PDB file of C-alpha atoms in Angstrom:
ATOM      1  CA  MET A  22     112.468 116.286  59.469  1.00 47.00           C
ATOM      2  CA  ARG A  23     111.019 116.748  62.935  1.00 52.00           C
ATOM      3  CA  LYS A  24     109.054 113.482  63.009  1.00 52.00           C
ATOM      4  CA  PRO A  25     111.978 111.161  62.055  1.00 48.00           C
ATOM      5  CA  LEU A  26     114.096 112.864  64.683  1.00 54.00           C
ATOM      6  CA  LYS A  27     111.431 112.183  67.300  1.00 55.00           C
ATOM      7  CA  ILE A  28     111.275 108.519  66.307  1.00 46.00           C
ATOM      8  CA  ALA A  29     115.045 108.142  66.503  1.00 49.00           C
ATOM      9  CA  GLU A  30     115.102 109.875  69.865  1.00 58.00           C
ATOM     10  CA  SER A  31     112.374 107.570  71.194  1.00 51.00           C
ATOM     11  CA  ALA A  32     114.314 104.531  69.982  1.00 46.00           C
ATOM     12  CA  ARG A  33     117.410 105.674  71.852  1.00 58.00           C
ATOM     13  CA  ARG A  34     115.383 106.129  75.013  1.00 56.00           C
ATOM     14  CA  ALA A  35     113.889 102.677  74.540  1.00 49.00           C
ATOM     15  CA  THR A  36     117.359 101.139  74.339  1.00 49.00           C
ATOM     16  CA  LEU A  37     118.439 102.833  77.562  1.00 57.00           C
ATOM     17  CA  LEU A  38     115.286 101.815  79.399  1.00 54.00           C
ATOM     18  CA  CYS A  39     115.578  98.217  78.235  1.00 50.00           C
ATOM     19  CA  ALA A  40     119.138  98.116  79.524  1.00 53.00           C
ATOM     20  CA  ILE A  41     117.859  99.041  82.982  1.00 52.00           C
ATOM     21  CA  ILE A  42     114.990  96.567  82.812  1.00 51.00           C
ATOM     22  CA  LEU A  43     117.053  93.669  81.536  1.00 48.00           C
ATOM     23  CA  SER A  44     119.792  94.249  84.038  1.00 51.00           C
ATOM     24  CA  VAL A  45     117.198  93.763  86.769  1.00 50.00           C
ATOM     25  CA  PHE A  46     116.157  90.515  85.061  1.00 48.00           C
ATOM     26  CA  GLY A  47     119.760  89.379  84.862  1.00 49.00           C
ATOM     27  CA  TYR A  48     120.398  90.242  88.486  1.00 47.00           C
ATOM     28  CA  ALA A  49     117.298  88.328  89.570  1.00 50.00           C
ATOM     29  CA  GLN A  50     118.308  85.354  87.447  1.00 48.00           C
ATOM     30  CA  ALA A  51     121.729  85.337  89.076  1.00 48.00           C
ATOM     31  CA  GLN A  52     120.087  85.035  92.487  1.00 48.00           C
ATOM     32  CA  SER A  53     118.272  81.847  91.452  1.00 46.00           C
ATOM     33  CA  THR A  54     121.040  80.109  89.503  1.00 47.00           C
ATOM     34  CA  PRO A  55     123.863  78.662  91.602  1.00 45.00           C
ATOM     35  CA  SER A  56     127.303  78.730  90.101  1.00 45.00           C
ATOM     36  CA  GLY A  57     128.506  75.406  88.732  1.00 46.00           C
ATOM     37  CA  ASN A  58     132.172  76.246  89.297  1.00 48.00           C
ATOM     38  CA  VAL A  59     132.002  76.302  93.066  1.00 45.00           C
ATOM     39  CA  GLN A  60     133.602  73.217  94.599  1.00 51.00           C
ATOM     40  CA  PRO A  61     132.667  72.085  98.116  1.00 49.00           C
ATOM     41  CA  VAL A  62     135.444  72.609 100.629  1.00 51.00           C
ATOM     42  CA  ALA A  63     135.611  70.858 103.978  1.00 52.00           C
ATOM     43  CA  THR A  64     135.556  73.466 106.714  1.00 55.00           C
ATOM     44  CA  PRO A  65     134.894  73.311 110.437  1.00 55.00           C
ATOM     45  CA  SER A  66     131.247  73.707 111.341  1.00 56.00           C
ATOM     46  CA  PRO A  67     130.706  77.346 112.278  1.00 57.00           C
ATOM     47  CA  THR A  68     128.785  78.356 115.349  1.00 55.00           C
ATOM     48  CA  PRO A  69     125.145  78.599 114.269  1.00 54.00           C
ATOM     49  CA  LYS A  70     123.832  82.146 114.150  1.00 62.00           C
ATOM     50  CA  ILE A  71     120.239  83.183 114.514  1.00 69.00           C
ATOM     51  CA  LYS A  72     119.100  84.678 111.229  1.00 74.00           C
ATOM     52  CA  PRO A  73     117.282  88.012 111.687  1.00 80.00           C
ATOM     53  CA  SER A  74     113.595  87.830 110.858  1.00 84.00           C
ATOM     54  CA  LEU A  75     112.191  89.416 107.710  1.00 88.00           C
ATOM     55  CA  GLU A  76     110.304  91.865 109.915  1.00 88.00           C
ATOM     56  CA  HIS A  77     113.528  92.941 111.593  1.00 89.00           C
ATOM     57  CA  GLU A  78     115.357  93.335 108.277  1.00 92.00           C
ATOM     58  CA  PHE A  79     112.418  94.748 106.297  1.00 94.00           C
ATOM     59  CA  PHE A  80     113.567  98.345 105.816  1.00 94.00           C
ATOM     60  CA  ALA A  81     117.234  97.374 105.582  1.00 94.00           C
ATOM     61  CA  ASN A  82     116.326  94.932 102.802  1.00 95.00           C
ATOM     62  CA  ILE A  83     114.526  97.683 100.903  1.00 95.00           C
ATOM     63  CA  LEU A  84     117.647  99.849 101.033  1.00 96.00           C
ATOM     64  CA  ARG A  85     119.759  96.933  99.802  1.00 95.00           C
ATOM     65  CA  ASP A  86     117.239  96.232  97.050  1.00 94.00           C
ATOM     66  CA  GLN A  87     117.375  99.813  95.841  1.00 94.00           C
ATOM     67  CA  ARG A  88     121.149  99.776  95.715  1.00 93.00           C
ATOM     68  CA  ALA A  89     121.084  96.541  93.716  1.00 91.00           C
ATOM     69  CA  ILE A  90     118.385  97.791  91.332  1.00 90.00           C
ATOM     70  CA  TRP A  91     119.986 101.123  90.489  1.00 90.00           C
ATOM     71  CA  THR A  92     123.480  99.671  90.106  1.00 86.00           C
ATOM     72  CA  SER A  93     122.285  96.648  88.111  1.00 79.00           C
ATOM     73  CA  PRO A  94     123.161  98.191  84.691  1.00 73.00           C
ATOM     74  CA  PHE A  95     126.822  97.855  85.691  1.00 75.00           C
ATOM     75  CA  HIS A  96     126.412  94.107  86.274  1.00 71.00           C
ATOM     76  CA  MET A  97     125.000  93.114  82.899  1.00 70.00           C
ATOM     77  CA  GLY A  98     126.663  90.158  81.199  1.00 70.00           C
ATOM     78  CA  ARG A  99     126.367  88.101  78.054  1.00 73.00           C
ATOM     79  CA  GLU A 100     123.439  86.126  79.426  1.00 72.00           C
ATOM     80  CA  ASP A 101     121.419  89.338  79.545  1.00 67.00           C
ATOM     81  CA  MET A 102     121.620  89.682  75.770  1.00 69.00           C
ATOM     82  CA  LYS A 103     118.985  86.985  75.249  1.00 73.00           C
ATOM     83  CA  TRP A 104     116.569  89.314  77.037  1.00 73.00           C
ATOM     84  CA  PHE A 105     118.040  92.583  75.828  1.00 69.00           C
ATOM     85  CA  VAL A 106     117.491  92.150  72.084  1.00 73.00           C
ATOM     86  CA  PRO A 107     113.804  91.106  72.043  1.00 78.00           C
ATOM     87  CA  LEU A 108     112.767  93.572  74.736  1.00 76.00           C
ATOM     88  CA  THR A 109     114.658  96.397  73.066  1.00 75.00           C
ATOM     89  CA  LEU A 110     112.861  95.707  69.801  1.00 80.00           C
ATOM     90  CA  ALA A 111     109.471  95.371  71.485  1.00 78.00           C
ATOM     91  CA  THR A 112     109.831  98.489  73.617  1.00 77.00           C
ATOM     92  CA  GLY A 113     111.323 100.539  70.793  1.00 79.00           C
ATOM     93  CA  THR A 114     108.492  99.529  68.477  1.00 80.00           C
ATOM     94  CA  LEU A 115     105.822 100.394  71.026  1.00 78.00           C
ATOM     95  CA  LEU A 116     107.361 103.743  71.933  1.00 80.00           C
ATOM     96  CA  THR A 117     107.625 104.806  68.308  1.00 82.00           C
ATOM     97  CA  THR A 118     104.019 103.778  67.604  1.00 83.00           C
ATOM     98  CA  ASP A 119     102.516 105.010  70.873  1.00 83.00           C
ATOM     99  CA  ILE A 120     100.993 108.087  69.266  1.00 80.00           C
ATOM    100  CA  ARG A 121      99.109 106.032  66.697  1.00 83.00           C
ATOM    101  CA  THR A 122      97.988 103.310  69.119  1.00 82.00           C
ATOM    102  CA  GLY A 123      97.109 105.876  71.760  1.00 79.00           C
ATOM    103  CA  ARG A 124      94.786 107.715  69.392  1.00 79.00           C
ATOM    104  CA  ALA A 125      93.180 104.467  68.221  1.00 82.00           C
ATOM    105  CA  LEU A 126      90.972 104.600  71.312  1.00 84.00           C
ATOM    106  CA  ASP A 127      88.735 107.545  72.115  1.00 78.00           C
ATOM    107  CA  ASP A 128      87.033 108.784  75.254  1.00 79.00           C
ATOM    108  CA  ASN A 129      83.474 108.253  73.985  1.00 81.00           C
ATOM    109  CA  ASN A 130      83.075 104.581  74.897  1.00 87.00           C
ATOM    110  CA  ARG A 131      81.922 104.965  78.487  1.00 89.00           C
ATOM    111  CA  THR A 132      81.409 101.233  78.985  1.00 92.00           C
ATOM    112  CA  ARG A 133      84.999 100.421  78.036  1.00 93.00           C
ATOM    113  CA  LEU A 134      86.324 103.216  80.229  1.00 91.00           C
ATOM    114  CA  ARG A 135      84.223 102.114  83.207  1.00 93.00           C
ATOM    115  CA  ILE A 136      85.254  98.457  82.929  1.00 94.00           C
ATOM    116  CA  SER A 137      88.898  99.444  82.486  1.00 94.00           C
ATOM    117  CA  ARG A 138      88.722 101.682  85.544  1.00 93.00           C
ATOM    118  CA  ASP A 139      87.201  98.906  87.663  1.00 94.00           C
ATOM    119  CA  ILE A 140      89.833  96.371  86.577  1.00 95.00           C
ATOM    120  CA  SER A 141      92.753  98.755  86.975  1.00 93.00           C
ATOM    121  CA  TRP A 142      91.709  99.453  90.555  1.00 92.00           C
ATOM    122  CA  GLY A 143      93.133  96.028  91.361  1.00 91.00           C
ATOM    123  CA  GLY A 144      96.596  97.353  90.544  1.00 91.00           C
ATOM    124  CA  SER A 145      96.468 100.352  92.862  1.00 92.00           C
ATOM    125  CA  PHE A 146      98.816 100.383  95.817  1.00 89.00           C
ATOM    126  CA  TYR A 147      95.819 100.242  98.157  1.00 92.00           C
ATOM    127  CA  SER A 148      94.605  96.987  96.583  1.00 95.00           C
ATOM    128  CA  THR A 149      97.968  95.289  96.135  1.00 96.00           C
ATOM    129  CA  GLY A 150      99.153  96.507  99.527  1.00 96.00           C
ATOM    130  CA  GLY A 151      95.957  95.201 101.104  1.00 96.00           C
ATOM    131  CA  ILE A 152      96.491  91.785  99.526  1.00 96.00           C
ATOM    132  CA  ALA A 153     100.083  91.636 100.785  1.00 97.00           C
ATOM    133  CA  ALA A 154      98.968  92.729 104.258  1.00 96.00           C
ATOM    134  CA  GLY A 155      96.257  90.067 104.195  1.00 97.00           C
ATOM    135  CA  PHE A 156      98.787  87.333 103.461  1.00 97.00           C
ATOM    136  CA  TYR A 157     100.981  88.550 106.315  1.00 97.00           C
ATOM    137  CA  LEU A 158      98.201  88.829 108.906  1.00 97.00           C
ATOM    138  CA  VAL A 159      96.766  85.423 108.031  1.00 96.00           C
ATOM    139  CA  GLY A 160     100.252  83.940 108.180  1.00 96.00           C
ATOM    140  CA  ARG A 161     100.870  85.417 111.622  1.00 95.00           C
ATOM    141  CA  ALA A 162      97.444  84.432 112.931  1.00 96.00           C
ATOM    142  CA  THR A 163      97.701  80.832 111.729  1.00 95.00           C
ATOM    143  CA  HIS A 164     101.485  80.523 112.069  1.00 94.00           C
ATOM    144  CA  ASN A 165     101.792  79.726 108.376  1.00 95.00           C
ATOM    145  CA  SER A 166     105.361  80.647 107.470  1.00 94.00           C
ATOM    146  CA  ARG A 167     104.811  80.758 103.710  1.00 96.00           C
ATOM    147  CA  ALA A 168     101.809  83.083 103.923  1.00 96.00           C
ATOM    148  CA  ARG A 169     103.730  85.332 106.318  1.00 97.00           C
ATOM    149  CA  GLU A 170     106.724  85.437 103.968  1.00 97.00           C
ATOM    150  CA  THR A 171     104.490  86.076 100.955  1.00 97.00           C
ATOM    151  CA  GLY A 172     103.015  89.109 102.667  1.00 97.00           C
ATOM    152  CA  LEU A 173     106.391  90.517 103.674  1.00 97.00           C
ATOM    153  CA  LEU A 174     108.113  89.919 100.339  1.00 98.00           C
ATOM    154  CA  GLY A 175     105.049  91.130  98.470  1.00 97.00           C
ATOM    155  CA  MET A 176     105.032  94.393 100.414  1.00 98.00           C
ATOM    156  CA  GLU A 177     108.789  94.745  99.979  1.00 97.00           C
ATOM    157  CA  ALA A 178     108.456  94.314  96.206  1.00 97.00           C
ATOM    158  CA  LEU A 179     105.616  96.854  96.126  1.00 97.00           C
ATOM    159  CA  ILE A 180     107.648  99.473  97.979  1.00 97.00           C
ATOM    160  CA  ASP A 181     110.673  98.827  95.758  1.00 97.00           C
ATOM    161  CA  SER A 182     108.462  99.167  92.677  1.00 96.00           C
ATOM    162  CA  SER A 183     106.864 102.368  93.944  1.00 96.00           C
ATOM    163  CA  ILE A 184     110.246 103.990  94.489  1.00 96.00           C
ATOM    164  CA  VAL A 185     111.493 102.972  91.041  1.00 95.00           C
ATOM    165  CA  VAL A 186     108.347 104.053  89.217  1.00 95.00           C
ATOM    166  CA  GLU A 187     108.176 107.452  90.927  1.00 95.00           C
ATOM    167  CA  VAL A 188     111.806 108.187  90.072  1.00 95.00           C
ATOM    168  CA  LEU A 189     111.251 107.223  86.421  1.00 93.00           C
ATOM    169  CA  LYS A 190     108.026 109.238  86.202  1.00 94.00           C
ATOM    170  CA  ALA A 191     109.775 112.316  87.555  1.00 93.00           C
ATOM    171  CA  ALA A 192     112.721 111.819  85.195  1.00 92.00           C
ATOM    172  CA  THR A 193     110.787 111.131  81.979  1.00 90.00           C
ATOM    173  CA  GLN A 194     107.894 113.614  82.393  1.00 90.00           C
ATOM    174  CA  ARG A 195     105.625 112.015  79.803  1.00 91.00           C
ATOM    175  CA  PRO A 196     101.999 113.251  79.561  1.00 91.00           C
ATOM    176  CA  ARG A 197      99.163 110.744  79.541  1.00 91.00           C
ATOM    177  CA  PRO A 198      97.281 109.937  76.309  1.00 89.00           C
ATOM    178  CA  ARG A 199      94.414 112.255  77.251  1.00 84.00           C
ATOM    179  CA  PHE A 200      96.679 115.282  77.552  1.00 82.00           C
ATOM    180  CA  ASP A 201      98.811 117.303  75.157  1.00 74.00           C
ATOM    181  CA  ASN A 202      96.786 115.933  72.241  1.00 74.00           C
ATOM    182  CA  GLY A 203      98.208 112.470  72.898  1.00 70.00           C
ATOM    183  CA  SER A 204     101.673 113.497  71.701  1.00 76.00           C
ATOM    184  CA  GLY A 205     103.447 111.035  73.999  1.00 81.00           C
ATOM    185  CA  GLU A 206     106.583 113.190  74.048  1.00 85.00           C
ATOM    186  CA  PHE A 207     109.036 112.821  76.889  1.00 88.00           C
ATOM    187  CA  PHE A 208     110.415 115.567  79.144  1.00 88.00           C
ATOM    188  CA  VAL A 209     107.320 117.738  78.764  1.00 86.00           C
ATOM    189  CA  SER A 210     105.083 117.341  81.799  1.00 86.00           C
ATOM    190  CA  GLY A 211     103.259 114.329  83.143  1.00 88.00           C
ATOM    191  CA  LYS A 212     103.481 110.985  84.956  1.00 91.00           C
ATOM    192  CA  SER A 213     102.591 108.464  82.273  1.00 90.00           C
ATOM    193  CA  PHE A 214     105.874 106.558  81.972  1.00 93.00           C
ATOM    194  CA  PRO A 215     105.976 103.855  83.197  1.00 93.00           C
ATOM    195  CA  SER A 216     102.639 102.490  84.432  1.00 95.00           C
ATOM    196  CA  GLY A 217     102.506 102.405  88.219  1.00 95.00           C
ATOM    197  CA  HIS A 218      99.506 100.067  88.303  1.00 96.00           C
ATOM    198  CA  ALA A 219     101.271  97.617  85.982  1.00 97.00           C
ATOM    199  CA  ILE A 220     104.481  97.567  88.009  1.00 97.00           C
ATOM    200  CA  SER A 221     102.568  97.052  91.286  1.00 97.00           C
ATOM    201  CA  ALA A 222     100.356  94.286  89.905  1.00 97.00           C
ATOM    202  CA  TRP A 223     103.264  92.431  88.328  1.00 98.00           C
ATOM    203  CA  SER A 224     105.637  92.737  91.287  1.00 98.00           C
ATOM    204  CA  LEU A 225     103.073  91.267  93.705  1.00 98.00           C
ATOM    205  CA  ALA A 226     101.864  88.642  91.215  1.00 98.00           C
ATOM    206  CA  THR A 227     105.443  87.472  90.660  1.00 97.00           C
ATOM    207  CA  VAL A 228     106.050  86.963  94.381  1.00 98.00           C
ATOM    208  CA  ILE A 229     102.778  85.042  94.789  1.00 97.00           C
ATOM    209  CA  ALA A 230     103.432  82.933  91.682  1.00 97.00           C
ATOM    210  CA  HIS A 231     106.886  81.941  92.932  1.00 97.00           C
ATOM    211  CA  GLU A 232     105.676  81.226  96.476  1.00 96.00           C
ATOM    212  CA  TYR A 233     102.655  79.113  95.549  1.00 95.00           C
ATOM    213  CA  GLY A 234     102.997  78.262  91.874  1.00 89.00           C
ATOM    214  CA  ARG A 235     106.085  76.057  91.752  1.00 85.00           C
ATOM    215  CA  HIS A 236     103.970  72.917  91.427  1.00 86.00           C
ATOM    216  CA  ARG A 237     100.648  74.614  90.737  1.00 92.00           C
ATOM    217  CA  PRO A 238     100.467  76.000  87.186  1.00 93.00           C
ATOM    218  CA  ALA A 239      96.945  77.258  87.881  1.00 95.00           C
ATOM    219  CA  VAL A 240      98.318  79.657  90.498  1.00 95.00           C
ATOM    220  CA  GLN A 241     100.832  81.090  88.040  1.00 96.00           C
ATOM    221  CA  ILE A 242      98.185  81.443  85.340  1.00 96.00           C
ATOM    222  CA  ALA A 243      95.820  83.195  87.756  1.00 96.00           C
ATOM    223  CA  ALA A 244      98.465  85.526  89.205  1.00 97.00           C
ATOM    224  CA  TYR A 245     100.024  86.550  85.905  1.00 97.00           C
ATOM    225  CA  GLY A 246      96.634  86.617  84.181  1.00 97.00           C
ATOM    226  CA  LEU A 247      95.239  89.114  86.681  1.00 97.00           C
ATOM    227  CA  ALA A 248      98.392  91.236  86.439  1.00 97.00           C
ATOM    228  CA  THR A 249      98.091  91.235  82.643  1.00 97.00           C
ATOM    229  CA  ALA A 250      94.438  92.274  82.867  1.00 97.00           C
ATOM    230  CA  VAL A 251      95.355  95.203  85.110  1.00 97.00           C
ATOM    231  CA  ALA A 252      98.155  96.276  82.765  1.00 96.00           C
ATOM    232  CA  ILE A 253      95.966  96.130  79.642  1.00 96.00           C
ATOM    233  CA  SER A 254      93.175  98.031  81.399  1.00 96.00           C
ATOM    234  CA  ARG A 255      95.546 100.961  81.878  1.00 95.00           C
ATOM    235  CA  TYR A 256      95.798 101.194  78.087  1.00 94.00           C
ATOM    236  CA  THR A 257      92.134 100.598  77.281  1.00 94.00           C
ATOM    237  CA  GLY A 258      91.185 103.091  79.985  1.00 93.00           C
ATOM    238  CA  ARG A 259      93.305 105.752  78.263  1.00 91.00           C
ATOM    239  CA  ASN A 260      95.569 106.139  81.277  1.00 92.00           C
ATOM    240  CA  HIS A 261      98.782 104.987  79.584  1.00 92.00           C
ATOM    241  CA  PHE A 262     100.398 104.275  76.251  1.00 92.00           C
ATOM    242  CA  LEU A 263     101.272 100.686  75.389  1.00 91.00           C
ATOM    243  CA  GLY A 264     104.968 101.430  75.908  1.00 90.00           C
ATOM    244  CA  ASP A 265     104.249 102.607  79.456  1.00 93.00           C
ATOM    245  CA  VAL A 266     102.396  99.378  80.176  1.00 94.00           C
ATOM    246  CA  LEU A 267     105.113  97.102  78.775  1.00 91.00           C
ATOM    247  CA  VAL A 268     107.920  98.779  80.697  1.00 92.00           C
ATOM    248  CA  GLY A 269     105.891  98.857  83.925  1.00 94.00           C
ATOM    249  CA  SER A 270     105.024  95.167  83.612  1.00 94.00           C
ATOM    250  CA  ALA A 271     108.609  94.178  82.824  1.00 91.00           C
ATOM    251  CA  LEU A 272     109.995  96.159  85.742  1.00 93.00           C
ATOM    252  CA  GLY A 273     107.388  94.705  88.094  1.00 96.00           C
ATOM    253  CA  TYR A 274     108.251  91.159  87.060  1.00 94.00           C
ATOM    254  CA  GLY A 275     111.981  91.793  87.412  1.00 92.00           C
ATOM    255  CA  ILE A 276     111.688  93.426  90.833  1.00 95.00           C
ATOM    256  CA  GLY A 277     109.290  90.788  92.173  1.00 97.00           C
ATOM    257  CA  ARG A 278     111.573  88.014  90.976  1.00 95.00           C
ATOM    258  CA  TYR A 279     114.638  89.664  92.477  1.00 94.00           C
ATOM    259  CA  VAL A 280     112.995  90.175  95.877  1.00 97.00           C
ATOM    260  CA  TYR A 281     111.790  86.569  96.009  1.00 97.00           C
ATOM    261  CA  PHE A 282     115.098  84.918  95.118  1.00 95.00           C
ATOM    262  CA  LYS A 283     117.078  87.307  97.293  1.00 94.00           C
ATOM    263  CA  HIS A 284     115.070  86.890 100.496  1.00 94.00           C
ATOM    264  CA  HIS A 285     113.097  83.645 100.157  1.00 94.00           C
ATOM    265  CA  ASP A 286     113.583  81.123 102.961  1.00 92.00           C
ATOM    266  CA  THR A 287     114.435  77.915 101.090  1.00 90.00           C
ATOM    267  CA  SER A 288     113.653  75.788 104.159  1.00 89.00           C
ATOM    268  CA  LEU A 289     109.967  76.395 103.415  1.00 90.00           C
ATOM    269  CA  ASP A 290     110.288  74.319 100.255  1.00 86.00           C
ATOM    270  CA  ALA A 291     111.197  71.182 102.213  1.00 76.00           C
ATOM    271  CA  ASP A 292     107.812  70.814 103.934  1.00 60.00           C
ATOM    272  CA  GLY A 293     105.620  72.382 101.309  1.00 55.00           C
ATOM    273  CA  GLY A 294     105.767  75.764 102.990  1.00 53.00           C
ATOM    274  CA  ASN A 295     103.047  75.090 105.543  1.00 56.00           C
ATOM    275  CA  SER A 296     105.312  74.989 108.577  1.00 51.00           C
ATOM    276  CA  ARG A 297     103.858  76.297 111.803  1.00 52.00           C
ATOM    277  CA  THR A 298     105.931  78.515 114.031  1.00 47.00           C
ATOM    278  CA  GLY A 299     103.933  78.064 117.230  1.00 43.00           C
ATOM    279  CA  ALA A 300     101.331  75.978 118.988  1.00 39.00           C
ATOM    280  CA  HIS A 301      98.592  78.589 119.034  1.00 41.00           C
ATOM    281  CA  SER A 302      97.807  81.944 117.512  1.00 41.00           C
ATOM    282  CA  LYS A 303      97.810  84.981 119.750  1.00 43.00           C
ATOM    283  CA  LEU A 304      94.912  86.382 117.731  1.00 40.00           C
ATOM    284  CA  ILE A 305      92.587  83.414 118.332  1.00 41.00           C
ATOM    285  CA  PRO A 306      91.451  82.268 121.823  1.00 44.00           C
ATOM    286  CA  LEU A 307      92.252  78.739 122.959  1.00 46.00           C
ATOM    287  CA  ILE A 308      89.082  76.914 123.993  1.00 47.00           C
ATOM    288  CA  ALA A 309      89.370  73.570 125.800  1.00 49.00           C
ATOM    289  CA  PRO A 310      86.668  71.425 127.475  1.00 55.00           C
ATOM    290  CA  GLN A 311      87.108  70.610 131.187  1.00 55.00           C
ATOM    291  CA  PHE A 312      85.603  67.655 133.129  1.00 55.00           C
ATOM    292  CA  SER A 313      85.874  66.774 136.826  1.00 60.00           C
ATOM    293  CA  ARG A 314      84.967  63.198 137.784  1.00 60.00           C
ATOM    294  CA  ALA A 315      85.017  63.996 141.500  1.00 64.00           C
ATOM    295  CA  GLU A 316      82.656  66.946 141.265  1.00 63.00           C
ATOM    296  CA  ARG A 317      80.824  65.650 138.193  1.00 61.00           C
ATOM    297  CA  THR A 318      80.978  69.025 136.501  1.00 59.00           C
ATOM    298  CA  TYR A 319      81.598  70.155 132.959  1.00 53.00           C
ATOM    299  CA  ALA A 320      83.208  73.438 131.964  1.00 55.00           C
ATOM    300  CA  ILE A 321      85.044  75.233 129.195  1.00 53.00           C
ATOM    301  CA  ALA A 322      88.445  76.821 129.722  1.00 51.00           C
ATOM    302  CA  LEU A 323      89.173  79.951 127.714  1.00 47.00           C
ATOM    303  CA  ARG A 324      92.698  81.314 127.333  1.00 48.00           C
ATOM    304  CA  TRP A 325      93.716  84.285 125.250  1.00 41.00           C
ATOM    305  CA  ASP A 326      97.418  85.122 124.982  1.00 41.00           C
ATOM    306  CA  PHE A 327      98.609  88.674 124.324  1.00 33.00           C
TER     307      PHE A 327
END
């Protein structure tokens, strides 16, 4: 009788987890879908206000994101059901079969484990954080507003994801497949559920795909393809069960989508997102040739702003 009880208990947990995941999806969807019932009303033009920069609002936005994420189960509506049913079935199935699928792979195939480890490194916070920082620094250096925003929103999504995943890991206490004989039981001891690498890879990939992939399907395929490779490598590398990977990926996608639609500057879409915010980068010297007809001399002027 013990095994059926475990399966039923896992299914109940799967339903609860899917409710959290799908509510994030629904909340993100609400940010991107304007209401059709709102009628325009003629009002006096308000005094224009300077919108705070993303840098200035960075930590405040993270706090607002966390409040929205953790209260999202209370905002679920009928539209969320189209996501709730399939994801509940998929997650419930994976959680109840995790023991069998987890033991299908052993630790003897060193080549598979090495390749999986190398691929999964791309989903570490150091790698994803470095990519986000790279976008931001390049955007600041070249005054490319979209690259700057991609870096900021990418880092914001990564921090949001890290907070969520650490809370869930501490709450669920699931051992990894290599420990406890691969039992996969919850509330024992461990940090397997959900996959942190999967949630990081998918949250950053989602921001990049939305920033640069609107009219470039290749960008979306590349971003989501790499995130999928990282997620699968966590299973083939015996670091996570399939259920851990699915939930981590779903949460990462939902959080990345929410952050983008909540904080994206829509004015970037008007000019293709390559707007420049200044005449010259402070990180690159300005070099200009100089010529004097009177003195018949040539020179080079060098200016470096700090």
